[in-house]
């Protein structure tokens, strides 16, 4: 895990709100108009809090389910090498997620034998966050979906679907008993608490999954650093 | 369920200073390798030269002495001519001319320059006359010595003797 001295710096970025935490303690939370301006604001704030050394402070960026959307892709035959796989996944991402092209994608495995999970993000959002970090004088040591952290804990504890609600999306992930991805989708905007059960009923029924086995994780703005820290401890 | 390791942070690339340091190291390594290769080549050449010199010395040590050059073809004739020239044949002829004795008649004279011997065949009537003739030949001669080598009487009559004179070199 990265830290400045003993103080990890976390920045959460959603579509419309974000926050900063240093060493697990919230340092601010605010709505924003666009991701780039929010990134500049929180990076500059982080720099002012911990960036007094010669080395640029590192920042972990956690992204909401609206910015980083998963989808199940494949199996796809005939792709030669990772470069072709990435190009094909980039082409498939806008239709599968609703993001605007061009997209940056991340895959952990080739989709040749079984379906793979692809995480997509709009390329201009990635570029704007990196540019904001350079401008503020901080280093982006990681830029990950917050729901992936919640998934890590679930991966260690039990099988079955997981439903993750963050500030602007409801992300649902499910895999079969033999670890083949069956379901991965981010609902943006997230359904209300009232609508969620019926949505999950329909979703799990269509995917032939049991709704009752699903685990729920939620990110709350008041305790997001604490939840993040607890998830990290559980996943470690 | 599997973990999702998605991370969109840009991969950190080596800085220009690191690339420069790597380039300097690579250049240094290349130079060192080239220098070592050059020294190895030089060493190999020196070793080859030493081995060649040692082989030459071994060959020189084991070579058999060469035969003296063959004499020119005319040398033998020249030597014979020189030997004949140096023989005291005038003394032999003078002795034969000056010695005349009834009953002994020179029949042939043969000069063998290679042996240094003058061979004179005479016919004689009796042995006493032959001995007189021999004494007459040896009388008054300095270094020319006549000897009787052979004397025999023919069945048909008449006797033949062979006299030798050792000719000294002039």
XYZ file of C-alpha atoms in Angstrom:
406
model
C 0.000 0.000 0.000
C 1.235 3.460 -0.817
C 1.533 6.191 1.785
C 3.192 9.525 2.373
C 5.116 8.710 5.448
C 2.352 6.802 7.252
C -0.529 8.753 5.727
C -2.366 7.206 2.799
C -4.104 9.827 0.654
C -7.377 8.769 -0.991
C -9.439 10.800 -3.418
C -12.916 9.648 -4.352
C -14.361 10.896 -7.620
C -17.910 10.386 -8.814
C -19.927 11.981 -11.546
C -21.257 14.758 -9.331
C -19.474 14.593 -5.994
C -16.172 13.575 -4.493
C -13.980 13.787 -1.432
C -10.547 13.532 0.108
C -9.291 11.443 3.009
C -5.835 11.357 4.585
C -4.867 8.416 6.754
C -8.474 7.237 6.822
C -9.789 10.541 8.068
C -12.167 12.563 5.885
C -10.678 15.894 4.846
C -13.565 17.093 2.714
C -16.521 16.195 0.551
C -18.152 18.386 -2.035
C -20.324 18.312 -5.144
C -18.750 19.231 -8.456
C -19.721 20.080 -11.982
C -17.178 17.959 -13.810
C -14.548 15.400 -12.921
C -11.577 17.441 -14.096
C -12.294 20.424 -11.893
C -13.014 18.125 -8.954
C -9.732 16.294 -9.480
C -7.813 19.567 -9.584
C -9.483 20.712 -6.412
C -8.887 17.561 -4.403
C -5.336 17.044 -5.667
C -4.411 20.588 -4.757
C -5.960 20.062 -1.351
C -4.000 16.851 -0.875
C -0.806 18.616 -1.916
C -1.394 21.322 0.638
C -1.942 18.757 3.386
C 0.859 16.267 2.795
C 3.034 17.508 -0.027
C 5.820 19.306 1.781
C 8.628 16.967 0.873
C 10.828 16.924 -2.185
C 9.005 13.987 -3.660
C 5.572 14.467 -5.152
C 2.953 12.911 -2.904
C 1.118 9.897 -4.250
C -2.643 9.740 -4.350
C -4.941 6.768 -4.726
C -7.938 7.659 -6.833
C -11.173 5.748 -6.262
C -13.783 6.068 -8.980
C -17.513 5.594 -8.868
C -19.473 3.011 -10.805
C -20.666 5.708 -13.179
C -17.110 6.522 -14.257
C -15.796 2.938 -14.351
C -18.359 0.543 -15.683
C -17.960 -3.226 -15.966
C -19.393 -5.538 -18.568
C -19.124 -9.225 -19.383
C -17.539 -9.806 -22.776
C -16.944 -12.908 -24.788
C -15.877 -15.567 -25.217
C -14.310 -14.192 -28.385
C -12.234 -16.364 -30.665
C -9.560 -15.386 -33.142
C -7.931 -12.557 -31.264
C -4.171 -12.691 -31.394
C -2.536 -11.099 -28.403
C -3.461 -8.542 -25.805
C -3.303 -5.614 -28.179
C -6.057 -7.032 -30.373
C -8.096 -7.981 -27.314
C -7.859 -4.447 -25.963
C -8.799 -2.907 -29.291
C -11.825 -5.178 -29.604
C -12.878 -4.488 -26.027
C -12.503 -0.754 -26.587
C -14.783 -1.023 -29.592
C -17.367 -3.006 -27.625
C -17.312 -0.841 -24.503
C -19.506 2.116 -25.565
C -22.430 -0.096 -26.578
C -22.075 -2.343 -23.539
C -21.783 0.390 -20.929
C -23.294 3.557 -22.347
C -20.018 5.434 -22.010
C -18.916 7.800 -24.753
C -16.241 6.604 -27.103
C -13.282 6.369 -27.038
C -12.960 4.218 -23.966
C -10.008 2.934 -21.994
C -10.450 -0.687 -20.940
C -8.908 -3.050 -18.459
C -9.030 -6.860 -18.606
C -7.539 -9.359 -16.224
C -7.780 -12.326 -18.568
C -8.226 -13.204 -22.219
C -11.832 -13.840 -23.265
C -10.923 -16.791 -25.481
C -12.083 -19.770 -23.407
C -14.711 -18.100 -21.241
C -16.311 -14.726 -20.813
C -14.085 -12.042 -19.294
C -14.882 -9.008 -17.222
C -14.004 -5.733 -18.883
C -13.873 -2.450 -16.991
C -14.325 0.592 -19.190
C -13.732 4.268 -18.642
C -13.915 7.230 -20.935
C -10.427 8.086 -22.109
C -10.844 11.817 -21.696
C -11.737 11.296 -18.024
C -8.518 9.320 -17.493
C -6.530 12.011 -19.276
C -8.151 14.833 -17.330
C -7.407 13.156 -13.979
C -3.776 12.558 -14.936
C -3.438 16.128 -16.194
C -4.967 17.465 -12.982
C -2.529 15.425 -10.922
C 0.439 16.726 -12.890
C -0.830 20.263 -12.534
C -1.296 19.911 -8.793
C 2.068 18.210 -8.332
C 0.848 14.848 -7.078
C 1.399 11.345 -8.355
C -1.502 9.043 -9.226
C -0.360 5.731 -7.799
C -3.634 3.967 -8.585
C -6.912 4.759 -10.312
C -9.362 2.013 -9.512
C -13.110 1.496 -9.305
C -14.298 1.724 -5.728
C -16.637 -1.203 -6.388
C -13.603 -3.390 -7.235
C -12.388 -2.916 -3.681
C -15.777 -4.020 -2.363
C -15.636 -6.999 -4.704
C -12.278 -8.095 -3.277
C -13.806 -8.526 0.142
C -16.703 -10.426 -1.339
C -14.288 -12.596 -3.289
C -12.655 -13.656 -0.034
C -15.798 -14.199 1.956
C -18.393 -15.968 -0.153
C -19.580 -16.715 -3.626
C -22.785 -15.289 -5.064
C -23.796 -11.976 -6.567
C -22.745 -8.692 -5.051
C -24.601 -5.402 -5.290
C -22.553 -2.266 -4.688
C -24.128 1.130 -4.329
C -21.915 4.190 -4.480
C -22.636 7.869 -5.019
C -23.907 7.639 -8.554
C -24.289 4.010 -9.622
C -25.564 0.616 -8.608
C -23.083 -2.024 -9.748
C -24.127 -5.669 -9.866
C -21.570 -8.458 -10.329
C -22.090 -12.206 -10.403
C -20.087 -15.264 -11.394
C -20.887 -18.947 -11.625
C -19.539 -21.485 -9.160
C -16.607 -22.188 -11.480
C -15.696 -18.485 -11.535
C -17.065 -17.672 -14.974
C -18.493 -14.173 -15.101
C -22.246 -14.187 -15.582
C -23.290 -10.650 -14.820
C -21.586 -7.250 -14.582
C -23.431 -3.989 -14.978
C -23.515 -0.508 -13.555
C -26.877 1.226 -13.415
C -26.445 4.956 -13.854
C -28.183 6.731 -12.269
C -28.765 4.173 -9.562
C -32.310 3.060 -8.934
C -33.891 4.279 -5.755
C -34.010 2.084 -2.710
C -37.606 1.258 -3.519
C -36.910 0.301 -7.094
C -33.808 -1.766 -6.371
C -35.477 -5.010 -5.187
C -37.680 -5.319 -8.221
C -34.779 -4.448 -10.527
C -32.622 -7.128 -8.938
C -35.485 -9.626 -9.113
C -35.765 -9.165 -12.830
C -32.035 -9.138 -13.325
C -31.337 -12.293 -11.356
C -34.287 -14.087 -12.879
C -33.026 -13.360 -16.366
C -29.527 -14.487 -15.372
C -30.841 -17.557 -13.556
C -29.377 -16.397 -10.223
C -30.792 -16.464 -6.721
C -31.588 -13.031 -5.453
C -31.422 -14.042 -1.861
C -27.762 -14.980 -2.060
C -26.710 -11.476 -3.100
C -24.632 -9.390 -0.738
C -25.002 -5.637 -0.549
C -22.272 -3.057 0.009
C -22.901 0.668 0.084
C -20.610 3.668 0.059
C -21.780 6.508 2.219
C -20.280 9.974 1.962
C -19.916 10.342 5.711
C -17.917 7.191 6.265
C -16.388 6.402 2.886
C -12.774 6.438 4.151
C -13.707 4.152 6.979
C -15.541 1.759 4.707
C -12.632 1.844 2.301
C -10.149 1.081 5.058
C -12.272 -1.763 6.389
C -12.649 -3.214 2.913
C -8.898 -3.010 2.393
C -8.208 -4.742 5.668
C -10.688 -7.470 4.831
C -9.256 -7.935 1.359
C -5.634 -7.950 2.524
C -15.675 -14.622 -7.221
C -12.563 -13.363 -8.958
C -10.849 -10.168 -8.050
C -10.907 -7.264 -10.487
C -7.519 -5.614 -10.721
C -8.573 -2.812 -13.031
C -6.244 0.140 -12.618
C -6.250 3.087 -15.016
C -3.294 4.881 -13.473
C -0.670 5.581 -16.117
C 2.232 3.233 -15.964
C 5.251 5.050 -14.726
C 7.823 5.384 -17.420
C 11.504 5.776 -16.744
C 12.619 9.378 -16.671
C 15.011 10.864 -19.190
C 17.723 10.842 -16.587
C 17.233 7.112 -16.109
C 17.298 6.530 -19.844
C 20.452 8.627 -20.053
C 22.027 6.654 -17.237
C 21.063 3.421 -18.943
C 22.501 4.667 -22.215
C 25.743 5.631 -20.487
C 25.891 2.239 -18.788
C 25.170 0.467 -22.048
C 27.831 2.497 -23.830
C 30.278 1.750 -21.049
C 29.458 -1.930 -21.156
C 29.818 -1.956 -24.928
C 33.140 -0.180 -24.702
C 34.355 -2.598 -22.062
C 33.287 -5.595 -24.111
C 34.906 -4.151 -27.214
C 38.121 -3.443 -25.297
C 38.189 -6.945 -23.857
C 37.549 -8.403 -27.301
C 40.332 -6.251 -28.751
C 42.737 -7.382 -26.030
C 41.768 -10.999 -26.584
C 42.444 -10.607 -30.283
C 45.778 -8.999 -29.573
C 46.643 -11.754 -27.119
C 45.670 -14.417 -29.624
C 47.903 -12.817 -32.247
C 50.815 -12.664 -29.827
C 50.260 -16.253 -28.829
C 50.178 -17.321 -32.462
C 53.401 -15.425 -33.125
C 55.072 -17.045 -30.132
C 53.930 -20.501 -31.189
C 55.162 -19.863 -34.710
C 58.540 -18.729 -33.420
C 58.794 -21.758 -31.147
C 57.921 -24.045 -34.035
C 60.570 -22.401 -36.161
C 63.118 -22.894 -33.403
C 62.168 -26.558 -33.099
C 62.524 -27.029 -36.830
C 65.897 -25.286 -36.801
C 67.053 -27.500 -33.943
C 66.094 -30.718 -35.665
C 67.209 -29.922 -39.180
C 70.015 -32.172 -40.522
C 73.154 -30.563 -41.780
C 72.926 -30.054 -45.435
C 75.303 -31.883 -47.711
C 78.115 -29.855 -49.133
C 77.230 -28.639 -52.531
C 78.127 -30.978 -55.332
C 81.277 -29.987 -57.104
C 80.855 -28.511 -60.506
C 81.014 -31.060 -63.315
C 84.356 -29.861 -64.653
C 86.087 -29.996 -61.298
C 87.172 -33.619 -61.588
C 88.679 -33.082 -65.016
C 90.342 -29.951 -63.804
C 91.774 -31.774 -60.846
C 93.049 -34.599 -63.078
C 94.583 -32.127 -65.450
C 96.159 -30.316 -62.580
C 97.464 -33.577 -61.147
C 98.962 -34.584 -64.459
C 100.470 -31.176 -64.799
C 102.033 -31.462 -61.410
C 103.459 -34.976 -62.024
C 107.169 -35.302 -62.675
C 106.655 -36.907 -66.019
C 109.463 -34.862 -67.706
C 111.899 -36.526 -65.309
C 110.489 -39.924 -66.188
C 110.852 -39.286 -69.887
C 114.322 -37.817 -69.429
C 115.376 -40.884 -67.457
C 114.066 -43.229 -70.143
C 115.704 -41.232 -72.929
C 118.992 -40.996 -71.131
C 119.165 -44.650 -70.264
C 119.830 -46.854 -73.212
C 121.133 -50.359 -72.743
C 121.527 -53.090 -75.289
C 119.341 -56.023 -74.419
C 116.563 -53.899 -72.785
C 114.019 -52.202 -74.935
C 111.146 -50.017 -73.602
C 107.904 -51.162 -75.090
C 105.343 -48.897 -73.509
C 105.120 -46.025 -71.112
C 101.995 -45.294 -69.127
C 101.579 -42.306 -66.881
C 98.947 -42.789 -64.223
C 98.505 -39.342 -62.799
C 95.822 -40.488 -60.427
C 98.200 -42.959 -58.799
C 101.302 -40.893 -59.276
C 102.998 -43.865 -60.892
C 104.787 -44.202 -64.195
C 104.538 -47.711 -65.609
C 107.125 -48.794 -68.132
C 107.034 -52.128 -69.880
C 110.328 -53.335 -71.289
C 111.558 -56.424 -73.054
C 114.860 -57.806 -72.006
C 117.180 -60.560 -73.011
C 118.337 -61.622 -69.587
C 117.829 -60.669 -66.028
C 121.290 -59.270 -65.537
C 120.721 -56.735 -68.262
C 117.408 -55.858 -66.768
C 118.933 -55.145 -63.384
C 121.591 -53.019 -64.992
C 118.963 -51.096 -66.764
C 117.109 -50.560 -63.446
C 120.237 -49.330 -61.763
C 120.879 -47.001 -64.661
C 117.425 -45.564 -64.316
C 117.845 -44.956 -60.618
C 121.317 -43.531 -60.978
C 121.471 -39.819 -60.746
C 117.780 -39.368 -60.097
C 116.812 -37.324 -57.133
C 113.354 -38.210 -55.998
C 112.374 -40.603 -58.794
C 112.647 -44.173 -57.685
C 112.282 -47.051 -60.132
C 111.265 -50.459 -58.951
C 110.813 -53.753 -60.691
C 107.322 -54.917 -60.334
C 107.169 -57.886 -62.566
C 109.468 -59.876 -64.832
C 108.623 -62.953 -66.734
C 110.034 -65.031 -69.527
C 107.746 -65.933 -72.366
C 107.603 -69.585 -73.456
C 108.175 -68.564 -77.036
C 111.260 -66.725 -76.075
C 111.878 -63.201 -74.959
C 111.179 -61.692 -71.555
C 109.000 -58.806 -70.478
C 109.290 -56.770 -67.291
C 107.251 -53.996 -65.749
C 108.962 -51.130 -64.000
C 107.260 -48.544 -61.846
C 108.461 -45.141 -60.919
C 106.766 -43.272 -58.145
C 106.401 -39.742 -59.372
C 106.600 -37.051 -56.826
C 104.542 -33.967 -57.223
C 106.333 -30.929 -58.462
